[in-house]
Structures are given as structure tokens and as C-alpha cells.
Short mmCIF file of C-alpha atoms in Angstrom, two decimals:
data_model
loop_
_atom_site.label_atom_id
_atom_site.label_comp_id
_atom_site.label_asym_id
_atom_site.label_seq_id
_atom_site.Cartn_x
_atom_site.Cartn_y
_atom_site.Cartn_z
CA MET W 1 21.68 66.19 -46.39
CA LYS W 2 17.75 68.03 -49.27
CA THR W 3 18.84 71.27 -53.80
CA ARG W 4 19.99 71.17 -51.01
CA MET W 5 22.29 73.36 -53.82
CA SER W 6 25.38 75.26 -54.15
CA LYS W 7 27.18 76.57 -51.17
CA ALA W 8 27.14 74.13 -48.67
CA PRO W 9 24.21 72.43 -50.24
CA ARG W 10 22.29 70.54 -47.94
CA ALA W 11 21.79 66.97 -47.70
CA SER W 12 18.56 67.10 -49.22
CA SER W 13 16.51 69.59 -50.81
CA LYS W 14 12.84 70.16 -50.80
CA SER W 15 9.96 68.28 -52.00
CA LYS W 16 6.72 70.09 -51.41
CA ALA W 17 3.17 69.18 -52.24
CA MET W 18 2.96 72.12 -54.65
CA THR W 19 6.33 73.55 -55.47
CA VAL W 20 9.31 71.35 -55.13
CA PHE W 21 12.18 73.18 -53.50
CA PRO W 22 15.76 72.00 -54.09
CA ARG W 23 17.43 70.91 -51.05
CA ILE W 24 20.88 69.90 -51.64
CA THR W 25 23.33 69.39 -49.11
CA PRO W 26 26.89 69.22 -50.15
CA THR W 27 26.46 66.08 -48.71
CA LEU W 28 23.10 65.26 -48.96
CA ALA W 29 17.90 62.36 -48.28
CA ILE W 30 14.89 58.26 -47.77
CA ILE W 31 14.92 58.00 -45.21
CA ALA W 32 14.20 54.45 -44.26
CA THR W 33 13.57 56.21 -41.26
CA ALA W 34 11.00 54.53 -39.79
CA LEU W 35 10.22 58.05 -40.36
CA VAL W 36 13.23 58.94 -38.83
CA LEU W 37 12.99 57.07 -35.96
CA VAL W 38 9.69 58.49 -36.14
CA SER W 39 10.17 61.94 -37.12
CA CYS W 40 6.52 62.72 -36.66
CA ALA W 41 5.84 64.56 -33.46
CA THR W 42 3.24 63.48 -30.95
CA PRO W 43 0.22 65.72 -30.96
CA ARG W 44 0.42 68.27 -28.27
CA ALA W 45 -1.61 71.10 -26.86
CA PRO W 46 -2.29 73.95 -29.31
CA MET W 47 0.67 76.24 -29.61
CA PRO W 48 0.75 79.94 -30.36
CA VAL W 49 1.26 79.66 -34.06
CA PRO W 50 -1.47 81.53 -35.92
CA PRO W 51 -3.13 79.92 -38.98
CA GLY W 52 -1.57 82.53 -41.30
CA PRO W 53 1.30 85.00 -41.33
CA ALA W 54 1.25 87.66 -38.71
CA SER W 55 1.57 91.29 -39.57
CA ALA W 56 3.43 92.23 -36.35
CA SER W 57 6.00 90.66 -34.12
CA VAL W 58 5.13 89.10 -30.81
CA PRO W 59 5.73 91.56 -27.98
CA VAL W 60 8.76 90.86 -25.79
CA ARG W 61 7.90 89.81 -22.27
CA PRO W 62 9.25 92.21 -19.65
CA GLU W 63 10.97 89.51 -17.66
CA ALA W 64 12.69 88.25 -20.82
CA ALA W 65 13.80 91.66 -21.99
CA ALA W 66 15.63 92.12 -18.71
CA GLN W 67 17.69 88.97 -19.19
CA ALA W 68 19.66 90.04 -22.23
CA PRO W 69 19.51 92.56 -25.09
CA ALA W 70 18.16 91.79 -28.56
CA VAL W 71 20.79 90.46 -30.95
CA MET W 72 21.02 91.33 -34.67
CA ARG W 73 22.27 88.30 -36.62
CA GLY W 74 22.51 88.67 -40.36
CA LYS W 75 18.98 88.60 -41.67
CA SER W 76 17.42 88.00 -38.26
CA ARG W 77 16.80 89.65 -34.92
CA TRP W 78 16.98 87.49 -31.81
CA VAL W 79 14.71 88.73 -29.01
CA PRO W 80 15.37 87.29 -25.48
CA VAL W 81 12.36 85.63 -23.92
CA ALA W 82 11.49 83.50 -20.90
CA TRP W 83 11.56 79.69 -21.17
CA SER W 84 7.82 79.74 -20.52
CA GLU W 85 7.34 81.16 -24.05
CA LEU W 86 8.51 77.87 -25.69
CA PRO W 87 5.39 75.77 -26.38
CA GLY W 88 5.72 72.14 -25.29
CA PHE W 89 9.13 72.55 -23.63
CA GLU W 90 8.13 70.62 -20.53
CA SER W 91 6.94 67.59 -22.48
CA ASP W 92 9.39 67.02 -25.31
CA ALA W 93 11.44 63.72 -25.34
CA LEU W 94 14.76 65.54 -25.25
CA PHE W 95 16.83 62.40 -25.38
CA GLU W 96 15.77 62.06 -29.12
CA ALA W 97 17.36 65.44 -29.86
CA TRP W 98 20.42 64.64 -27.77
CA ASN W 99 21.56 62.22 -30.45
CA ALA W 100 21.57 65.08 -32.96
CA TRP W 101 23.34 67.39 -30.48
CA LEU W 102 26.11 64.76 -29.93
CA LYS W 103 26.59 64.70 -33.70
CA SER W 104 27.01 68.47 -33.80
CA CYS W 105 29.57 68.17 -31.05
CA GLU W 106 31.72 66.25 -33.51
CA ARG W 107 32.20 69.58 -35.39
CA PRO W 108 31.07 72.28 -32.92
CA GLY W 109 31.18 75.98 -33.60
CA PRO W 110 33.10 78.21 -31.18
CA ALA W 111 30.04 79.22 -29.15
CA PHE W 112 29.05 75.63 -28.33
CA ALA W 113 32.37 73.81 -28.19
CA PRO W 114 32.81 74.68 -24.47
CA LEU W 115 29.50 72.99 -23.69
CA CYS W 116 30.10 69.73 -25.55
CA GLY W 117 31.66 67.97 -22.59
CA GLU W 118 28.55 68.60 -20.55
CA VAL W 119 26.29 67.64 -23.49
CA ARG W 120 28.08 64.28 -23.72
CA ARG W 121 27.76 63.58 -20.00
CA LEU W 122 24.09 64.46 -20.16
CA SER W 123 23.40 61.96 -22.86
CA ILE W 124 22.41 59.38 -20.20
CA ALA W 125 20.62 61.91 -17.96
CA THR W 126 16.87 62.06 -17.48
CA GLY W 127 14.70 64.49 -19.42
CA ASP W 128 14.21 66.61 -16.27
CA GLU W 129 17.99 66.74 -15.75
CA GLN W 130 18.53 67.77 -19.37
CA ARG W 131 15.78 70.42 -19.12
CA ALA W 132 17.27 71.82 -15.88
CA TRP W 133 20.67 72.03 -17.47
CA MET W 134 19.38 73.83 -20.55
CA THR W 135 17.54 76.49 -18.54
CA ARG W 136 20.69 77.03 -16.47
CA ARG W 137 23.18 77.23 -19.34
CA LEU W 138 21.22 78.55 -22.27
CA GLN W 139 19.17 81.70 -23.06
CA PRO W 140 16.17 81.36 -25.45
CA TYR W 141 15.79 84.00 -28.10
CA ARG W 142 12.80 84.31 -30.36
CA VAL W 143 13.87 84.57 -33.97
CA GLU W 144 12.30 87.40 -35.94
CA THR W 145 12.86 89.16 -39.25
CA LEU W 146 14.62 92.47 -39.11
CA GLN W 147 11.18 94.02 -39.53
CA GLY W 148 10.02 92.20 -36.36
CA GLN W 149 7.93 89.37 -37.75
CA ALA W 150 8.09 86.12 -35.80
CA ASP W 151 6.07 83.92 -38.15
CA GLY W 152 7.68 82.06 -41.01
CA LEU W 153 7.51 78.83 -43.04
CA LEU W 154 8.39 75.19 -42.37
CA THR W 155 8.95 72.74 -45.18
CA SER W 156 10.47 69.24 -45.05
CA TYR W 157 12.89 67.03 -46.95
CA TYR W 158 14.01 63.44 -46.76
CA GLU W 159 16.38 60.81 -48.09
CA PRO W 160 14.79 58.75 -50.95
CA LEU W 161 15.35 55.04 -51.39
CA PHE W 162 15.16 53.56 -54.92
CA LYS W 163 16.01 50.37 -56.68
CA ALA W 164 18.98 50.70 -59.06
CA SER W 165 21.20 48.67 -61.29
CA ARG W 166 24.92 48.91 -61.97
CA GLN W 167 24.22 48.13 -65.69
CA PRO W 168 21.73 49.79 -68.05
CA GLY W 169 19.04 47.64 -69.49
CA ASN W 170 16.04 45.67 -68.24
CA GLY W 171 14.13 48.97 -67.70
CA TYR W 172 17.00 50.73 -66.00
CA ALA W 173 17.90 53.58 -68.32
CA VAL W 174 18.32 56.81 -66.25
CA PRO W 175 21.97 57.30 -65.13
CA LEU W 176 23.22 58.98 -61.94
CA TYR W 177 26.62 60.55 -62.56
CA GLN W 178 29.75 61.41 -60.66
CA PRO W 179 31.08 64.93 -61.37
CA PRO W 180 32.77 65.11 -64.77
CA ALA W 181 36.43 65.97 -64.95
CA GLY W 182 36.88 69.70 -65.26
CA LEU W 183 33.46 70.57 -63.95
CA GLY W 184 34.77 73.73 -62.34
CA GLY W 185 36.38 74.91 -65.59
CA ARG W 186 33.03 75.83 -67.14
CA LYS W 187 30.58 77.84 -65.08
CA PRO W 188 27.75 77.30 -65.32
CA TRP W 189 28.10 73.78 -66.83
CA TYR W 190 25.63 72.42 -69.45
CA THR W 191 21.91 72.58 -68.68
CA ARG W 192 19.90 69.44 -68.01
CA GLN W 193 18.67 69.48 -71.59
CA GLU W 194 22.15 69.91 -73.01
CA ILE W 195 23.51 67.13 -70.79
CA GLU W 196 21.00 64.77 -72.32
CA THR W 197 21.30 65.89 -75.94
CA LEU W 198 24.74 67.39 -76.72
CA PRO W 199 27.43 64.94 -77.70
CA GLU W 200 30.23 66.94 -75.97
CA ALA W 201 28.35 66.90 -72.69
CA GLN W 202 27.59 63.22 -72.92
CA ALA W 203 31.26 62.53 -73.81
CA ALA W 204 32.38 64.33 -70.65
CA LEU W 205 30.13 62.05 -68.56
CA ARG W 206 30.97 58.76 -70.27
CA GLY W 207 32.26 56.30 -67.70
CA ARG W 208 31.12 58.50 -64.77
CA GLU W 209 27.87 56.53 -64.17
CA ILE W 210 27.28 55.34 -60.63
CA ALA W 211 24.13 53.34 -61.35
CA TRP W 212 20.87 53.50 -63.37
CA LEU W 213 17.33 54.11 -62.17
CA ALA W 214 14.19 52.94 -63.96
CA ASP W 215 12.06 56.12 -63.59
CA PRO W 216 13.22 59.70 -64.62
CA VAL W 217 10.90 61.20 -62.00
CA ASP W 218 12.68 59.20 -59.27
CA ALA W 219 15.95 60.54 -60.61
CA MET W 220 14.61 64.02 -60.45
CA SER W 221 13.59 63.42 -56.79
CA LEU W 222 17.16 62.49 -56.00
CA HIS W 223 18.39 65.61 -57.74
CA ILE W 224 15.93 67.75 -55.72
CA GLN W 225 16.72 66.05 -52.33
CA GLY W 226 20.44 66.12 -52.95
CA SER W 227 21.13 62.61 -51.76
CA GLY W 228 19.48 59.26 -51.28
CA ARG W 229 19.90 55.52 -50.88
CA LEU W 230 20.02 52.95 -53.65
CA ALA W 231 19.10 49.29 -53.33
CA VAL W 232 21.44 48.34 -56.11
CA THR W 233 21.89 45.17 -58.02
CA GLU W 234 25.58 44.58 -58.78
CA ALA W 235 26.74 43.13 -62.05
CA ASP W 236 27.15 39.71 -60.37
CA GLY W 237 23.52 39.86 -59.18
CA VAL W 238 24.37 40.61 -55.54
CA GLN W 239 22.14 43.26 -53.96
CA ARG W 240 23.21 45.86 -51.39
CA THR W 241 22.26 49.30 -50.25
CA VAL W 242 24.53 52.29 -50.78
CA ARG W 243 24.20 56.04 -50.31
CA VAL W 244 24.64 58.59 -53.05
CA ALA W 245 25.51 62.01 -51.66
CA PHE W 246 25.72 65.47 -53.28
CA ALA W 247 29.06 65.99 -54.99
CA GLY W 248 28.42 69.05 -57.17
CA SER W 249 26.04 70.69 -59.59
CA ASN W 250 26.08 72.34 -62.98
CA GLU W 251 25.35 75.60 -61.18
CA GLN W 252 22.37 76.32 -63.34
CA PRO W 253 19.20 77.86 -61.65
CA PHE W 254 16.69 75.52 -60.01
CA ARG W 255 13.16 75.53 -61.46
CA SER W 256 10.25 73.60 -59.93
CA ILE W 257 8.81 71.00 -62.21
CA THR W 258 5.56 71.01 -60.28
CA GLN W 259 5.28 74.78 -60.83
CA TRP W 260 5.90 74.11 -64.54
CA LEU W 261 2.92 71.77 -64.52
CA VAL W 262 0.79 74.44 -62.85
CA ASP W 263 1.95 76.91 -65.54
CA GLN W 264 0.95 74.43 -68.19
CA GLY W 265 -2.60 74.47 -66.86
CA GLN W 266 -2.51 71.19 -64.99
CA GLY W 267 -3.72 72.75 -61.73
CA ARG W 268 -2.30 71.95 -58.32
CA MET W 269 -0.77 68.53 -58.06
CA ALA W 270 -1.84 66.34 -55.11
CA ALA W 271 0.84 65.21 -52.65
CA PRO W 272 3.08 63.41 -52.70
CA TRP W 273 4.38 65.21 -55.77
CA THR W 274 6.38 62.29 -57.11
CA GLU W 275 3.28 60.05 -57.49
CA SER W 276 1.15 62.76 -59.01
CA THR W 277 3.98 63.70 -61.41
CA LYS W 278 4.44 60.04 -62.38
CA THR W 279 0.75 59.83 -63.13
CA TRP W 280 0.94 62.90 -65.39
CA ALA W 281 4.06 61.48 -67.09
CA ALA W 282 2.27 58.20 -67.81
CA GLN W 283 -0.60 60.18 -69.40
CA ASN W 284 1.79 62.44 -71.40
CA PRO W 285 4.84 60.29 -72.39
CA GLN W 286 5.69 62.56 -75.31
CA ARG W 287 6.12 65.59 -72.91
CA VAL W 288 8.25 63.95 -70.17
CA SER W 289 11.52 65.35 -71.54
CA GLN W 290 9.93 68.82 -71.74
CA LEU W 291 8.87 68.46 -68.08
CA LEU W 292 12.28 67.48 -66.85
CA TRP W 293 14.16 70.00 -68.96
CA SER W 294 12.07 72.78 -67.43
CA ASN W 295 14.51 72.43 -64.45
CA PRO W 296 18.01 73.19 -65.87
CA ARG W 297 19.66 72.34 -62.51
CA TYR W 298 21.56 69.02 -62.58
CA ILE W 299 23.17 67.29 -59.66
CA PHE W 300 26.22 65.01 -59.52
CA PHE W 301 26.75 62.45 -56.78
CA ARG W 302 29.39 60.42 -55.02
CA GLU W 303 28.85 56.92 -53.69
CA GLU W 304 29.28 56.20 -49.99
CA ALA W 305 29.27 52.93 -48.17
CA LEU W 306 26.36 52.42 -45.72
CA THR W 307 27.32 50.75 -42.47
CA GLU W 308 24.78 49.49 -39.96
CA MET W 309 25.52 52.57 -37.77
CA ASP W 310 25.06 54.89 -40.74
CA ALA W 311 21.66 53.38 -41.49
CA ALA W 312 20.11 55.05 -38.40
CA PHE W 313 21.09 58.48 -39.60
CA GLY W 314 20.63 60.51 -42.78
CA PRO W 315 23.31 61.94 -45.05
CA ARG W 316 25.75 64.54 -43.85
CA GLY W 317 24.34 68.05 -43.86
CA ALA W 318 26.16 71.28 -44.45
CA GLN W 319 27.62 71.24 -40.93
CA GLY W 320 29.45 68.11 -41.97
CA VAL W 321 27.67 65.71 -39.58
CA PRO W 322 24.99 63.04 -40.24
CA LEU W 323 21.38 64.28 -40.02
CA THR W 324 19.09 62.86 -37.38
CA PRO W 325 15.56 62.04 -38.54
CA GLY W 326 13.03 64.34 -36.91
CA ARG W 327 15.68 66.31 -35.01
CA SER W 328 17.75 68.00 -37.67
CA ILE W 329 16.73 71.11 -39.62
CA ALA W 330 18.17 73.07 -42.45
CA VAL W 331 18.29 76.83 -41.97
CA ASP W 332 19.64 80.00 -43.53
CA ARG W 333 23.09 80.15 -42.00
CA GLU W 334 23.14 83.87 -42.18
CA SER W 335 20.36 83.82 -39.53
CA ILE W 336 21.21 80.72 -37.50
CA PRO W 337 24.72 79.20 -37.22
CA TYR W 338 25.22 75.49 -37.79
CA GLY W 339 25.17 73.46 -34.56
CA THR W 340 22.72 75.74 -32.80
CA PRO W 341 19.96 74.03 -30.74
CA VAL W 342 16.65 75.43 -31.81
CA TRP W 343 13.12 75.18 -30.40
CA LEU W 344 10.70 74.65 -33.26
CA ALA W 345 6.93 75.16 -33.14
CA SER W 346 4.76 74.46 -36.12
CA ARG W 347 1.23 73.32 -36.57
CA GLY W 348 -0.43 72.22 -39.79
CA ALA W 349 -2.37 69.48 -41.46
CA ALA W 350 0.76 67.41 -42.01
CA ALA W 351 2.28 67.68 -38.53
CA ASP W 352 2.06 69.22 -35.15
CA LEU W 353 5.61 69.87 -33.98
CA GLN W 354 6.90 71.37 -30.72
CA LYS W 355 10.35 70.03 -30.18
CA LEU W 356 14.07 70.58 -29.81
CA VAL W 357 15.99 70.36 -33.10
CA ILE W 358 19.52 71.18 -34.20
CA ALA W 359 20.45 73.43 -37.14
CA GLN W 360 22.78 71.15 -39.17
CA ASP W 361 22.04 71.82 -42.82
CA THR W 362 21.02 74.37 -45.34
CA GLY W 363 19.51 74.54 -48.86
CA SER W 364 19.31 76.94 -51.77
CA ALA W 365 15.64 77.46 -51.06
CA ILE W 366 16.05 77.93 -47.35
CA ILE W 367 16.36 81.73 -47.16
CA GLY W 368 15.24 84.10 -44.40
CA ALA W 369 15.15 84.47 -40.64
CA VAL W 370 12.15 82.32 -39.74
CA ARG W 371 12.61 79.54 -42.29
CA ALA W 372 13.46 75.89 -41.77
CA ASP W 373 13.51 72.60 -43.61
CA TYR W 374 12.69 69.60 -41.36
CA PHE W 375 14.58 66.40 -42.05
CA ALA W 376 11.87 63.71 -41.96
CA GLY W 377 14.08 60.62 -42.44
CA THR W 378 14.57 57.92 -45.05
CA GLY W 379 12.20 56.05 -47.32
CA PRO W 380 8.65 56.36 -48.65
CA GLN W 381 6.96 57.12 -45.33
CA ALA W 382 9.35 60.00 -44.70
CA GLY W 383 8.89 61.11 -48.26
CA GLU W 384 5.15 61.28 -47.89
CA LEU W 385 5.48 63.42 -44.75
CA ALA W 386 8.04 65.64 -46.37
CA SER W 387 5.85 66.24 -49.37
CA ARG W 388 2.98 67.44 -47.16
CA VAL W 389 4.83 69.78 -44.76
CA ASN W 390 4.24 73.42 -45.78
CA GLN W 391 3.02 75.25 -42.80
CA PRO W 392 3.50 78.14 -40.31
CA LEU W 393 6.58 78.20 -38.15
CA ARG W 394 8.16 79.89 -35.15
CA LEU W 395 11.77 79.36 -33.99
CA TRP W 396 13.70 80.09 -30.84
CA VAL W 397 17.51 79.75 -30.76
CA LEU W 398 19.01 78.46 -27.52
CA TRP W 399 22.25 80.31 -27.10
CA PRO W 400 24.91 79.96 -24.36
CA LYS W 401 24.58 82.51 -21.53
#
């Protein structure tokens, strides 16, 4: 579902240690995840991702070049390679990714629809059987920029989980809104500051409240991720958990509040950004509104019931299917189509990842050929991981032969 935000916003937008990227999924995550069913990857042998951006593309192996021609796809170039180029391919627990692949087969694109019957049958196969099928039916392509650079950037997003109340009061004073009537009639709609100060904007939103949060920084986190879960106390005192998903925006530009703090001379904020920002807000209560208004982008939500089955997955991404913790990524759809299986390799202080993932979401900050946003899961643990991931990346799309 992270802002993630306009198009098919993604389920969740970005929360980075330094600059918080919007990740809104028209759907739109926290990814009680258990870290997404443990989205963290098991440490593996070093992979061929250099510590910094490369100035040239990786040369194409002769045996790979003979298999298929390079493909130009929007902002990217796909270069055919041998399976041996994919770091960690022989050791990944593919069955974890198969759950995400099955979800994509609920809304497959034309290239993968013919394979979905086989994908479903292989859901109970062994890892070796799944690997053998992949090498037989798919061709790996290294994703590069049009200029031939194979190194890019990986960030991460998640689905937040916050306490909320159906009624304002007792410390709950920050509303989450459904879209106002006639939202599309005025583009862009009011800015964040105008929404909170202009009588006409407030009148348009009266009665559209879903619930109230206690902390404005938590509310901003939901706006950035694009969706989340609320442990809400109903008017009768009953407590239950619901999901709020992206339902629209004011179509104002996104501005990073952490970058605003840097511009104000605060220096780099420690991760996770929400906690460091809350600390700053507690020390500067008179400037909290100024901080929040620095991001004119405002997100509206819709409430969704959360069944026991839904709880294992994140919000729906731009592909229209629920995200799988640790196995779904957001991409630039002009470079990689939704539903495409992708081999991801990224090494950094936050995570060492070499694994099969599925492109199922997008986000306004996810732009470029070698660019991905990793869905970490739901809840605080996933949020901590997501706030720390900002590291080198290489991608290989796995396309039907």
C-alpha cells in the first residue's frame, strides 16, 4: 500500500531515516508484521553490489547475450543475463515469495496470466522444483538505466499501527478524514495549512472524520505511508482494529518534514524519523504547526474491515492486490510492470537482501529504472526497519520466455 501519492498511489509511502518519502498507494502501511512475517532477510554471502553508485553498467555475459536481445522498457533497459548472475538464487526460501505471486495472479497482466495456472500448482512444490520451473519458463534481465547504469536505490515502507478514538477528547485531537464531497472539483485542493485554518475547508470536512489520533506526528506518518491500521476505541468502549487505506489527496506537492528540519539547522535526524521528530516537537511545541505545514500534501482515507486473513497481509498496492511483507516492492511502473517477479539484491547497514519479490505497488517518490521501495510489514518493528533502509540496489526482472 506507502505517498504512496497520486496515480495509483501506493499502499504506503516512504519513511526514511533522513528524508521521508511519500508512499501512497491508492490503496495503501504497520505492519504488525512480525516484520512481515519477518521481512528481514537472512544474512547471505556478499553480493556484487558496490558500496556506492557505479559509473558504468555491468558488462553483459556472452552466454546471456546470446539468449535474448536487450529490451528497452520506458525509462529502463533490460539486459538478458544467465541465472548464475543472480546473487543468492540457489538459497532463497522461494515459498515465501510464492504467496505474493499468488496474489498477483488474482489480477495478472497479459504477460503472466498464461503462467498463473502453473504458479498455483507449484505453491505446494519444493524450493528446488520451483527454482527448476523458473529457470525453464523465465528469462532474467538485469535492469539498467537508459545510460547503462545497473546500480540504484532501495528504500522501504510499512503499515503503521496506532491507537485511535472514534470521538475527540481525552488527548485524541488529530482527525483522519474521508475525502470531502466535491474533492475533484477543485484541483489542487486546499493545502495542509489551509485545511487546518480556513473555515471553508473545515466546513467541507465536517462529519467526514473516521477517527482521531493523539499525536500529529503519528498522523503525518499515516499520510506519508498512505495507509495503516488503527486500534480504535468505539463510542461504546469496544476496541477493534481496522485499516485505513488511501482514498485521495489534495494533489498538493509533497515536502519532506525531516528535510525541513535539516533546513532549519537541526542537522540530520536519527532513525526512526518519527521518534526523533516527536522529540523535536516536544522541545519546540510552538513550532509544531510550522513543521507540519511545511508539507502541503494531505491524504484522505477510507476505512476497511480487517479480517483474520487480511491481518497476514498489508494494504492493497497499486496492482490492486494485498501486499506481502518482505516480498512486495513498489516500483516505477514505466520501468517494471505490476505483477512482474523481480530478483532484488541490496546490501546495507539496515538489511542484506537477496530474494525474489513481486512488483505490486508504486509511489510518487519511486521514480527511475533501478528504484524500489521494499514493503517491510506492519507495526513498530517493521517501521523501524523501513526507516533505516536507504541503500544500494540491483534488480533483475524475470520475464516469460
